[in-house]
XYZ file of C-alpha atoms in Angstrom:
732
model
C -2.068 -4.921 -30.822
C 0.743 -2.404 -31.088
C 2.553 -2.475 -34.415
C 6.300 -1.993 -34.099
C 9.167 -1.521 -36.482
C 12.026 -3.590 -35.059
C 15.454 -2.075 -35.723
C 18.413 -4.345 -36.518
C 20.926 -5.677 -33.985
C 18.454 -5.756 -31.122
C 18.161 -1.957 -30.980
C 15.144 -0.013 -29.884
C 11.838 -0.397 -31.627
C 10.182 2.572 -33.287
C 6.519 2.718 -32.377
C 4.054 3.140 -35.210
C 0.601 4.579 -34.427
C -1.317 1.449 -33.418
C -4.858 0.480 -34.179
C -7.237 0.521 -31.254
C -6.553 -2.477 -29.028
C -9.232 -4.692 -27.536
C -8.492 -3.126 -24.137
C -9.011 0.368 -25.512
C -12.281 -0.729 -27.129
C -13.413 -2.215 -23.810
C -12.584 1.061 -22.081
C -14.438 3.066 -24.704
C -17.515 0.866 -24.462
C -17.536 0.939 -20.649
C -17.192 4.733 -20.730
C -20.047 5.196 -23.195
C -22.303 2.565 -21.604
C -21.247 3.172 -18.023
C -24.662 2.611 -16.510
C -25.205 -0.551 -18.537
C -21.910 -1.951 -17.213
C -22.737 -0.987 -13.631
C -26.246 -2.462 -13.819
C -24.947 -5.697 -15.349
C -22.344 -6.147 -12.616
C -24.936 -5.379 -9.955
C -27.360 -7.907 -11.437
C -24.632 -10.546 -11.548
C -23.680 -9.915 -7.926
C -27.271 -9.892 -6.647
C -28.275 -12.872 -8.804
C -25.509 -15.251 -7.781
C -25.720 -14.165 -4.146
C -29.464 -14.885 -4.126
C -28.872 -18.253 -5.769
C -26.223 -19.174 -3.223
C -28.486 -18.225 -0.306
C -31.287 -20.386 -1.689
C -29.114 -23.388 -2.577
C -26.796 -23.286 0.412
C -23.319 -24.809 0.278
C -22.156 -28.393 0.062
C -18.515 -27.903 1.042
C -16.714 -31.160 1.730
C -13.189 -32.370 2.248
C -11.393 -34.922 0.112
C -8.131 -36.137 1.558
C -8.082 -39.405 -0.368
C -4.583 -40.521 -1.348
C -4.969 -43.251 -3.983
C -2.081 -45.686 -4.084
C -0.806 -44.958 -0.579
C -0.637 -47.462 2.268
C -2.822 -45.402 4.608
C -5.522 -45.117 1.936
C -5.437 -48.864 1.263
C -5.801 -49.484 4.996
C -8.805 -47.136 5.212
C -10.420 -48.706 2.130
C -9.899 -52.209 3.500
C -11.565 -51.331 6.793
C -14.454 -49.721 4.928
C -14.935 -52.819 2.760
C -15.232 -54.991 5.852
C -17.699 -52.852 7.760
C -15.454 -50.599 9.816
C -16.139 -47.413 7.852
C -18.054 -45.862 10.770
C -15.311 -46.517 13.318
C -14.376 -42.841 13.362
C -17.936 -41.655 14.091
C -17.394 -41.595 17.828
C -16.742 -38.712 20.189
C -14.757 -38.955 23.430
C -16.170 -37.191 26.466
C -13.194 -36.825 28.785
C -13.751 -36.790 32.547
C -11.052 -35.992 35.081
C -10.867 -35.530 38.811
C -9.281 -32.204 39.706
C -6.245 -33.264 41.735
C -5.641 -29.715 42.991
C -9.046 -29.553 44.651
C -9.457 -33.255 45.525
C -6.084 -34.673 46.478
C -6.113 -38.457 46.241
C -9.585 -38.630 44.662
C -10.206 -40.886 41.654
C -13.023 -41.636 39.249
C -13.749 -44.761 41.285
C -14.944 -42.719 44.265
C -18.697 -43.379 44.757
C -19.788 -39.732 44.472
C -17.709 -39.192 41.319
C -18.866 -42.476 39.812
C -22.502 -41.567 40.399
C -22.049 -38.170 38.717
C -20.255 -39.668 35.684
C -22.860 -42.428 35.343
C -25.694 -39.895 35.337
C -23.785 -37.847 32.758
C -23.478 -40.893 30.477
C -27.239 -41.521 30.697
C -28.046 -37.861 30.011
C -25.726 -37.582 26.992
C -27.284 -40.735 25.533
C -30.577 -38.814 25.208
C -29.063 -36.064 23.015
C -30.185 -35.986 19.382
C -27.976 -37.892 16.901
C -26.419 -39.979 19.690
C -26.826 -43.737 19.301
C -25.248 -44.946 22.526
C -22.674 -43.924 25.105
C -20.109 -46.371 26.480
C -19.249 -45.668 30.071
C -15.603 -45.444 31.116
C -16.469 -47.936 33.872
C -17.356 -50.603 31.283
C -13.847 -50.667 29.772
C -10.743 -50.787 31.971
C -8.649 -49.368 29.108
C -10.781 -46.185 29.236
C -9.295 -45.331 32.643
C -5.821 -43.914 33.195
C -3.461 -45.974 35.388
C -3.869 -43.576 38.317
C -7.665 -43.584 37.970
C -7.930 -39.789 37.706
C -8.708 -39.458 33.978
C -11.073 -41.444 31.779
C -13.331 -41.073 28.798
C -16.811 -42.086 27.747
C -17.290 -42.996 24.083
C -20.265 -41.393 22.336
C -21.359 -43.424 19.294
C -23.106 -41.177 16.770
C -26.081 -42.105 14.614
C -24.716 -39.971 11.765
C -21.240 -39.549 10.268
C -19.130 -37.198 12.377
C -18.607 -34.891 9.389
C -22.372 -34.257 9.279
C -22.430 -32.904 12.820
C -22.977 -29.151 12.907
C -21.610 -26.687 15.410
C -25.076 -26.519 17.010
C -25.046 -30.321 17.394
C -21.633 -30.107 19.051
C -22.881 -27.407 21.418
C -25.863 -29.538 22.485
C -23.584 -32.496 23.119
C -21.098 -30.397 25.079
C -23.767 -28.652 27.133
C -25.387 -31.966 28.064
C -22.059 -33.338 29.321
C -20.890 -30.108 30.953
C -23.988 -29.981 33.184
C -22.303 -32.564 35.398
C -18.995 -30.742 35.801
C -18.314 -29.205 39.202
C -15.377 -27.954 41.217
C -13.997 -31.455 41.585
C -14.857 -32.947 38.167
C -13.808 -31.672 34.768
C -15.794 -32.654 31.662
C -14.470 -31.882 28.162
C -15.597 -32.804 24.633
C -12.891 -34.110 22.320
C -12.499 -35.425 18.791
C -13.450 -33.700 15.544
C -16.882 -32.821 16.946
C -15.270 -31.069 19.895
C -13.065 -29.116 17.494
C -16.176 -27.583 15.941
C -16.481 -25.529 19.126
C -12.943 -24.204 18.663
C -13.781 -22.575 15.346
C -13.895 -18.787 15.499
C -16.205 -16.435 13.689
C -15.024 -14.969 10.394
C -15.114 -11.356 9.290
C -12.522 -9.724 11.538
C -9.543 -10.532 9.311
C -11.285 -9.452 6.098
C -12.560 -6.226 7.683
C -9.135 -5.342 9.108
C -7.479 -5.983 5.747
C -9.954 -3.810 3.853
C -9.626 -0.990 6.398
C -5.826 -1.052 6.100
C -6.092 -1.069 2.298
C -8.435 1.942 2.417
C -5.999 3.888 4.600
C -3.088 3.162 2.229
C -5.134 4.217 -0.803
C -6.321 7.412 0.879
C -2.706 8.328 1.629
C -1.756 7.597 -1.976
C -4.638 9.358 -3.768
C -5.678 11.912 -1.191
C -9.449 11.287 -1.315
C -11.728 8.624 0.109
C -13.675 8.428 -3.161
C -10.558 7.670 -5.203
C -9.405 5.158 -2.604
C -12.793 3.466 -2.598
C -12.892 2.626 -6.308
C -10.225 -0.147 -6.270
C -11.807 -1.608 -3.132
C -15.309 -1.489 -4.625
C -14.062 -3.239 -7.752
C -12.456 -6.001 -5.684
C -15.517 -6.434 -3.463
C -17.844 -6.789 -6.470
C -15.575 -9.415 -8.011
C -14.928 -11.398 -4.832
C -18.560 -11.244 -3.728
C -19.711 -12.636 -7.072
C -17.106 -15.385 -7.123
C -17.786 -16.517 -3.561
C -21.430 -17.016 -4.451
C -20.474 -18.955 -7.578
C -18.240 -21.114 -5.378
C -21.192 -21.922 -3.118
C -23.223 -23.081 -6.126
C -20.261 -25.001 -7.580
C -19.791 -26.901 -4.313
C -22.867 -28.966 -5.224
C -21.073 -30.236 -8.329
C -17.379 -30.193 -7.426
C -15.411 -31.078 -4.307
C -14.635 -27.768 -2.596
C -13.218 -27.683 0.921
C -14.854 -25.596 3.634
C -11.746 -23.412 4.005
C -11.639 -22.541 0.282
C -13.825 -19.371 0.518
C -11.341 -17.818 2.943
C -8.479 -18.392 0.519
C -10.647 -16.975 -2.286
C -11.235 -13.833 -0.204
C -7.583 -13.568 0.748
C -6.314 -13.778 -2.834
C -9.265 -12.062 -4.490
C -9.151 -8.949 -2.332
C -5.388 -8.697 -2.731
C -5.189 -9.035 -6.507
C -8.489 -7.234 -7.094
C -7.330 -4.091 -5.302
C -3.886 -4.341 -6.892
C -5.152 -4.664 -10.465
C -7.602 -1.804 -10.039
C -4.869 0.256 -8.382
C -2.502 -0.204 -11.322
C -5.125 0.960 -13.812
C -6.304 3.805 -11.592
C -2.732 5.028 -11.043
C -2.186 5.158 -14.811
C -5.535 6.940 -15.205
C -4.421 9.602 -12.722
C -1.092 9.978 -14.502
C -2.826 10.560 -17.817
C -5.188 13.107 -16.260
C -2.199 15.058 -14.974
C -0.800 15.082 -18.493
C -3.862 17.015 -19.589
C -5.974 14.274 -21.114
C -9.738 14.266 -20.767
C -11.275 11.668 -18.418
C -12.421 9.585 -21.384
C -9.033 9.643 -23.106
C -7.267 8.972 -19.802
C -9.474 5.910 -19.269
C -8.763 4.571 -22.757
C -5.010 5.113 -22.435
C -4.943 3.564 -18.945
C -6.749 0.437 -20.144
C -4.698 0.291 -23.342
C -1.449 0.330 -21.321
C -2.033 -0.843 -17.751
C -4.956 -3.039 -18.802
C -2.627 -5.181 -20.869
C -0.305 -5.627 -17.900
C -3.271 -6.604 -15.732
C -4.374 -9.140 -18.326
C -0.961 -10.803 -18.580
C -0.435 -10.649 -14.804
C -3.808 -12.278 -14.189
C -3.030 -15.004 -16.696
C 0.252 -15.827 -14.918
C -1.559 -16.184 -11.578
C -4.191 -18.428 -13.175
C -1.524 -20.578 -14.848
C 0.298 -20.981 -11.530
C -2.913 -21.964 -9.736
C -3.952 -24.445 -12.404
C -0.576 -26.101 -11.923
C -1.978 -27.398 -8.617
C -4.394 -29.544 -10.592
C -1.394 -31.614 -11.731
C -0.864 -32.698 -8.120
C -4.174 -34.579 -8.193
C -4.915 -33.912 -4.527
C -8.691 -33.727 -3.916
C -9.575 -30.584 -2.017
C -6.443 -28.832 -3.246
C -7.687 -29.195 -6.811
C -11.026 -27.646 -5.898
C -9.270 -24.766 -4.146
C -7.020 -24.137 -7.160
C -9.945 -23.949 -9.578
C -11.959 -21.736 -7.223
C -9.136 -19.258 -6.634
C -8.250 -19.244 -10.356
C -11.870 -18.316 -11.083
C -11.622 -15.560 -8.457
C -8.539 -14.088 -10.143
C -10.245 -14.289 -13.542
C -13.318 -12.419 -12.313
C -11.246 -9.753 -10.504
C -9.289 -9.240 -13.717
C -12.526 -8.849 -15.709
C -13.881 -6.434 -13.109
C -10.752 -4.287 -13.407
C -11.139 -4.209 -17.189
C -14.905 -3.555 -17.349
C -16.355 -2.377 -14.025
C -13.551 0.027 -13.124
C -13.708 1.949 -16.462
C -17.442 2.440 -15.901
C -16.777 3.838 -12.422
C -14.068 6.098 -13.849
C -16.588 7.391 -16.377
C -19.031 8.270 -13.585
C -16.482 10.060 -11.381
C -13.887 11.046 -13.991
C -14.609 14.781 -14.088
C -14.435 15.041 -10.301
C -11.111 13.157 -10.266
C -9.725 15.433 -12.972
C -10.448 18.540 -10.897
C -9.165 16.980 -7.659
C -5.908 15.603 -9.053
C -5.153 18.755 -11.036
C -5.692 20.910 -7.951
C -3.389 18.684 -5.908
C -0.716 18.872 -8.614
C -0.927 22.679 -8.678
C -0.606 22.873 -4.890
C 2.378 20.556 -5.052
C 4.030 22.777 -7.670
C 3.385 25.956 -5.632
C 5.090 24.390 -2.644
C 8.144 23.639 -4.730
C 7.969 19.909 -4.235
C 9.630 17.716 -6.854
C 7.726 15.689 -9.378
C 6.337 12.347 -8.327
C 8.831 9.522 -8.760
C 11.886 11.593 -7.853
C 12.606 9.447 -4.779
C 12.446 6.255 -6.821
C 14.620 7.774 -9.512
C 17.281 8.552 -6.899
C 17.004 5.041 -5.455
C 17.522 3.532 -8.887
C 20.554 5.741 -9.431
C 22.083 4.570 -6.138
C 21.563 0.918 -7.072
C 22.941 1.479 -10.572
C 26.170 2.961 -9.237
C 26.984 -0.272 -7.345
C 24.760 -2.928 -8.946
C 26.904 -5.913 -7.957
C 26.972 -4.902 -4.285
C 23.202 -4.384 -4.310
C 22.651 -7.756 -5.989
C 24.903 -9.718 -3.621
C 23.504 -7.979 -0.519
C 19.929 -8.769 -1.511
C 20.750 -12.394 -2.333
C 22.511 -12.877 1.012
C 19.505 -11.473 2.884
C 17.128 -13.786 1.040
C 19.464 -16.742 1.525
C 19.540 -16.174 5.283
C 15.736 -16.072 5.398
C 15.487 -19.221 3.279
C 17.762 -21.378 5.466
C 15.099 -22.405 8.030
C 13.035 -23.859 5.172
C 15.536 -26.738 5.031
C 13.994 -27.940 8.316
C 10.433 -27.811 6.950
C 8.136 -30.465 8.432
C 4.638 -31.099 7.127
C 1.603 -32.155 9.125
C -2.009 -31.381 9.868
C -3.364 -29.355 12.752
C -5.140 -31.307 15.460
C -6.826 -30.476 18.746
C -3.413 -29.910 20.303
C -3.149 -26.775 18.144
C -6.495 -25.350 19.263
C -6.447 -22.335 21.545
C -5.877 -23.060 25.258
C -9.170 -23.071 27.121
C -11.159 -24.557 24.234
C -12.858 -27.801 25.227
C -11.170 -29.751 22.399
C -7.729 -28.574 23.545
C -8.498 -29.379 27.182
C -9.683 -32.869 26.212
C -6.526 -33.401 24.143
C -4.263 -32.330 27.002
C -6.098 -34.485 29.551
C -5.855 -37.587 27.339
C -2.143 -36.930 26.812
C -1.663 -36.551 30.552
C -3.601 -39.685 31.448
C -2.711 -42.072 28.644
C 0.441 -40.646 27.071
C 1.060 -38.237 24.151
C 0.567 -40.944 21.533
C -2.985 -41.708 22.653
C -4.322 -38.779 20.599
C -2.907 -40.156 17.356
C -2.568 -43.947 17.371
C -1.305 -45.779 14.312
C -3.802 -48.262 12.919
C -2.200 -51.444 11.619
C -4.592 -53.407 9.391
C -3.899 -57.130 8.929
C -5.381 -59.034 5.996
C -5.396 -62.712 5.119
C -2.701 -65.283 5.556
C -1.758 -68.741 4.388
C -4.697 -70.261 6.210
C -7.171 -67.984 4.481
C -8.040 -66.145 7.671
C -6.289 -63.623 9.856
C -3.094 -65.375 10.986
C -1.987 -65.529 14.551
C -1.012 -61.965 15.358
C 0.883 -62.625 18.574
C 4.236 -62.397 16.812
C 3.255 -59.172 15.059
C 1.972 -57.586 18.266
C 5.126 -58.617 20.109
C 7.376 -57.289 17.334
C 5.554 -53.955 17.217
C 5.654 -53.693 21.002
C 9.446 -54.076 20.941
C 9.895 -51.432 18.227
C 11.645 -48.237 19.240
C 9.160 -45.427 19.840
C 6.159 -47.649 20.699
C 4.524 -46.991 24.060
C 1.851 -49.689 23.880
C 0.015 -51.963 21.463
C -3.742 -52.437 21.747
C -5.616 -55.712 21.442
C -6.303 -57.365 18.101
C -9.802 -56.440 16.895
C -11.348 -58.672 14.181
C -13.285 -56.817 11.490
C -16.158 -58.174 9.424
C -15.859 -61.877 8.555
C -12.595 -62.285 10.444
C -10.291 -62.182 7.431
C -9.243 -58.674 8.454
C -8.165 -57.349 11.822
C -6.875 -54.088 13.173
C -4.375 -53.267 15.892
C -3.804 -49.841 17.400
C -0.192 -48.912 18.058
C 0.333 -46.032 20.490
C 3.538 -44.043 19.902
C 5.595 -42.591 22.720
C 5.405 -39.154 21.127
C 2.544 -36.928 20.064
C 1.031 -37.180 16.555
C 3.162 -34.207 15.416
C 6.408 -35.452 16.972
C 9.337 -36.220 14.655
C 9.812 -39.583 16.355
C 6.224 -40.554 15.527
C 6.926 -39.932 11.845
C 10.057 -42.063 12.098
C 8.027 -44.799 13.790
C 5.680 -44.988 10.797
C 8.611 -45.612 8.477
C 10.228 -48.026 10.943
C 7.113 -50.209 11.105
C 6.615 -50.165 7.356
C 10.218 -50.725 6.326
C 11.784 -52.789 9.115
C 9.315 -54.404 11.507
C 6.275 -55.572 9.543
C 7.887 -56.856 6.284
C 9.615 -59.641 8.223
C 6.396 -60.659 9.981
C 4.541 -60.612 6.646
C 7.116 -62.969 5.137
C 6.581 -65.435 7.994
C 2.773 -65.388 8.063
C 1.829 -64.576 4.479
C -0.456 -61.790 5.704
C -0.513 -58.181 4.542
C 0.218 -55.464 7.085
C -0.834 -51.891 6.306
C 0.022 -48.970 8.581
C -2.753 -46.380 8.539
C -4.284 -43.738 10.768
C -4.074 -39.958 10.664
C -0.344 -39.742 11.397
C 0.503 -42.281 8.699
C -1.814 -40.451 6.289
C 0.094 -37.229 6.952
C 3.354 -38.950 6.049
C 1.784 -40.332 2.878
C 0.411 -36.911 1.975
C 3.846 -35.321 2.356
C 5.426 -38.068 0.251
C 2.753 -37.673 -2.418
C 3.377 -33.936 -2.619
C 7.146 -34.464 -2.762
C 6.802 -37.023 -5.570
C 4.710 -34.719 -7.741
C 6.441 -31.470 -6.823
C 8.970 -31.603 -9.721
C 6.143 -31.927 -12.258
C 4.194 -29.142 -10.576
C 7.182 -26.759 -10.464
C 8.100 -27.575 -14.070
C 4.585 -26.805 -15.289
C 4.204 -23.566 -13.333
C 7.692 -22.177 -13.928
C 7.881 -23.394 -17.524
C 4.563 -21.899 -18.628
C 5.234 -18.642 -16.771
C 8.673 -18.264 -18.367
C 7.200 -19.017 -21.786
C 4.474 -16.401 -21.288
C 7.011 -13.756 -20.253
C 9.208 -14.607 -23.236
C 6.232 -13.940 -25.483
C 5.424 -10.682 -23.676
C 8.910 -9.194 -23.258
C 10.648 -10.740 -26.317
C 13.537 -11.655 -24.040
C 15.207 -14.817 -22.761
C 17.076 -13.483 -19.743
C 14.284 -11.373 -18.218
C 11.889 -14.337 -17.788
C 14.652 -16.582 -16.398
C 15.659 -13.862 -13.961
C 12.022 -13.387 -12.951
C 11.532 -17.117 -12.301
C 14.694 -17.302 -10.183
C 13.769 -14.282 -8.066
C 10.220 -15.570 -7.596
C 11.564 -18.870 -6.321
C 13.747 -16.927 -3.880
C 10.762 -15.002 -2.529
C 8.842 -18.259 -2.037
C 11.824 -19.813 -0.263
C 12.055 -16.784 2.007
C 8.339 -17.058 2.825
C 8.645 -20.756 3.693
C 11.693 -20.019 5.853
C 9.805 -17.351 7.773
C 6.845 -19.708 8.232
C 9.145 -22.388 9.672
C 10.682 -19.889 12.101
C 7.343 -18.633 13.391
C 4.972 -21.600 13.238
C 7.286 -24.610 13.406
C 9.955 -23.259 15.761
C 7.548 -21.123 17.796
C 9.032 -17.652 17.304
C 7.006 -14.784 18.839
C 5.299 -17.168 21.268
C 3.373 -19.145 18.644
C 2.678 -22.763 19.622
C 5.208 -24.797 17.577
C 3.771 -27.381 15.190
C 4.448 -28.645 11.655
C 3.402 -26.587 8.650
C 0.051 -27.629 7.161
C 0.819 -30.414 4.674
C -0.657 -28.806 1.560
C 0.398 -25.241 2.383
C 3.833 -25.136 0.677
C 2.426 -26.048 -2.739
C -0.546 -23.733 -2.272
C 1.683 -20.819 -1.274
C 4.057 -21.670 -4.127
C 1.297 -21.471 -6.726
C -0.290 -18.285 -5.401
C 2.914 -16.413 -4.573
C 4.644 -17.375 -7.818
C 1.757 -15.904 -9.764
C 1.514 -12.770 -7.612
C 5.275 -12.189 -7.840
C 4.969 -12.263 -11.606
C 2.431 -9.439 -11.284
C 5.043 -7.059 -9.917
C 7.604 -8.277 -12.431
C 5.231 -7.451 -15.271
C 4.243 -4.054 -13.836
C 7.872 -2.989 -13.390
C 9.596 -4.552 -16.394
C 6.819 -3.577 -18.800
C 7.459 0.073 -17.967
C 11.227 -0.463 -18.298
C 10.713 -1.988 -21.719
C 8.440 0.871 -22.709
C 11.217 3.342 -21.804
C 13.828 1.192 -23.578
C 11.817 1.150 -26.783
C 11.354 4.892 -26.564
C 14.946 5.917 -25.796
C 17.249 2.925 -26.497
C 19.022 3.871 -23.233
C 19.158 0.648 -21.177
C 20.358 2.361 -17.991
C 17.850 5.182 -18.300
C 15.057 2.701 -18.955
C 15.784 0.971 -15.642
C 15.813 4.274 -13.786
C 12.638 5.647 -15.390
C 10.814 2.342 -15.130
C 11.338 2.282 -11.358
C 10.514 5.994 -11.083
C 7.136 5.509 -12.780
C 6.136 2.285 -11.005
C 7.935 2.357 -7.651
C 5.174 4.125 -5.746
C 2.450 1.978 -7.302
C 4.292 -1.292 -6.624
C 5.039 -0.221 -3.056
C 1.414 0.771 -2.436
C 0.189 -2.442 -4.059
C 2.621 -4.467 -1.966
C 1.584 -2.659 1.204
C -2.068 -3.387 0.445
C -1.392 -7.070 -0.143
C 0.711 -7.294 3.018
C -2.139 -5.635 4.939
C -4.829 -7.908 3.451
C -2.787 -11.087 3.831
C -1.345 -10.138 7.208
C -4.814 -9.434 8.571
C -5.555 -13.141 8.292
C -3.159 -13.614 11.186
C -6.155 -12.442 13.240
C -8.100 -15.535 12.184
C -8.394 -18.295 14.793
C -7.759 -20.891 12.068
C -4.124 -22.027 11.987
C -4.253 -22.753 8.246
C -5.357 -19.189 7.488
C -2.772 -17.780 9.894
C 0.032 -19.662 8.163
C -1.285 -18.817 4.691
C -1.701 -15.118 5.419
C 1.672 -14.817 7.124
C 3.555 -16.704 4.426
C 2.016 -14.718 1.593
C 2.492 -11.403 3.415
C 6.204 -12.164 3.881
C 6.553 -13.228 0.242
C 4.893 -10.062 -1.055
C 6.946 -7.849 1.268
C 10.185 -9.491 0.128
C 9.121 -9.264 -3.492
C 7.962 -5.657 -3.458
C 10.821 -4.283 -1.343
C 13.944 -6.394 -1.805
C 13.408 -7.917 -5.241
C 11.603 -5.219 -7.240
C 13.360 -2.226 -5.667
C 16.846 -3.722 -5.305
C 17.546 -6.967 -7.137
C 15.661 -6.256 -10.364
C 17.219 -2.801 -10.984
C 20.672 -4.186 -10.136
C 20.263 -7.180 -12.449
C 18.834 -5.122 -15.303
C 21.723 -2.657 -14.954
C 24.263 -5.500 -15.141
C 22.531 -7.041 -18.155
C 22.197 -3.749 -20.021
C 21.093 -4.192 -23.645
C 21.464 -7.958 -23.290
C 18.347 -7.992 -21.123
C 16.244 -7.597 -24.272
C 18.015 -10.272 -26.304
C 15.970 -13.132 -27.747
C 17.584 -15.870 -29.871
C 16.536 -15.657 -33.516
C 14.908 -19.137 -33.597
C 12.704 -18.220 -30.638
C 11.958 -14.836 -32.201
C 10.559 -16.580 -35.258
C 8.567 -19.209 -33.365
C 7.052 -17.265 -30.475
C 3.818 -15.330 -31.086
C 3.784 -11.616 -30.355
C 1.833 -10.110 -27.476
C 2.529 -6.475 -26.664
C 1.688 -5.018 -23.259
C 3.005 -1.498 -23.829
C 1.394 1.256 -25.851
């Protein structure tokens, strides 16, 4: 650690020659034992990748919501033998009215074709039986044009693979012709809507490489940060595959691990490499430049990584199944990328250090011969402009962020369904046909579970069915279906709106709060409103209930860590406030694009767990830039005691690095907009907006303006806190 001599009255600190820090020792070891470090990292990568290929993954979802009404309804049905009710697949058949005006499914030729299709599908592997639409009048639309056969699976629907879905679809589609449409719906049909991965990651890495080449001038120099990130992310993804056999990890978690891991991995390596280049240009040898870079920038990387990990672990406090597994997996990814930046990168710098020294020195000499100013001059001028009118800069930036945040007030949470799949996909076509034939609410019925009564069995449900049928927003109520021993029954309630409609959400609350309590008082039975739409409402409520605890943990621990690092009270509070603004701006932009349908995107609610996930990740990443920038400002303040000059020089030395790092993260995150998965599109877009806002508006405008207004007070820490807080220095 750096030893400092603190002057009285909060003045600058005089730096005393420090002992070698742990980061410097790590750099020295990696430089001396470069090949050992490289071989060890290679063995780790190859070993865990081989293990993951042998073991395979056991990714699984966990959307259990203990204590909620929808979860109690699902548990009750499972206890009474209805747990496999969801393991069915609808095969939707429809007469093409454009080609066969007036034709219906009852026409002899059409009926023969559909009947043969039902028999053929019944022979497909993993299919137990197929119920014909002609056996159930409710499986036919009122006009007779649209119907559905029900495929009963021999295995749980979640165990069906994409290949199984393709066999099922192909068997049914054989009987489609110009006059008859055949589509596969349900969760099994949605397997065919999944796209192939790789495009988003490849596009993000290519964009990052281009940005780094522009910054450093050589492909080799640009490749080192990317290689470091790839080693770290590749190792962690394989560990995640192995961990999925022990912990609950959702199938979409690896994509989030790649998204975050590539972003922070390249950024951390970039920060260290930029400091390494700076020290080379000062005349240091490659070894000394590596040690100084790790001793200075390595500390910032360590603290920045810890803030991201703390923010991610805050998600564990929410207690939401798959979200907990994602948080732990991504936190591990950040930890490994941080370790790679502190151990693998110094070894690579040792291998190529002499070549970099010659290249960077030659570029600097050419720059001097051309009469170009020193690097950082543009950022120094920008800081000077902001410092001349700091209040105007601060208010302008806050107004811009406030305008972007406003749409977030209309945030609605939900889960993607087949209606959000790409047009032309069989699951989307099936969804649209069912909506057309049976009404929008058919794709997401509410499931009302009735238990017990004064007579010890399911009470007469006529009054309940009648009351629900009269409720505003109800299109139809299905028949009462006894479950198990007859002490439990279920009733399907079909809303007038689609599963993602606001009115459907209001209907859930109306049934729970107004309609069913009165019926329960009369009959003595319990009425539970479940189903996917009700579960979405419960999920949103669960997140809202625990959000204050989550925010308190994440913000509180992050502020405490920054107080320890910067020995300041106001800087951490300012950082937390600005980070919250960047998150609000990201959520507002997500609402505009994905919920309101800007730029032609199909409008739908934001994925239910996305706000808290984006909050945790973005809050931690925003702290990265805060630490990179303010650490350099504090270093200049301790050296010169000039608060205004420290702000200007801090931005001059870090502006280009923060901008390049932000551009890389925007490129990596934004590339996930190319993914066919709506969750990844929303995640990538939201995080790209947050990073852009943070790197451009906050770090280049609001932070310099605020630090200028605070002046020397920025580095004030109350005496009681000064005595209690431990000391952790991140500057040399």
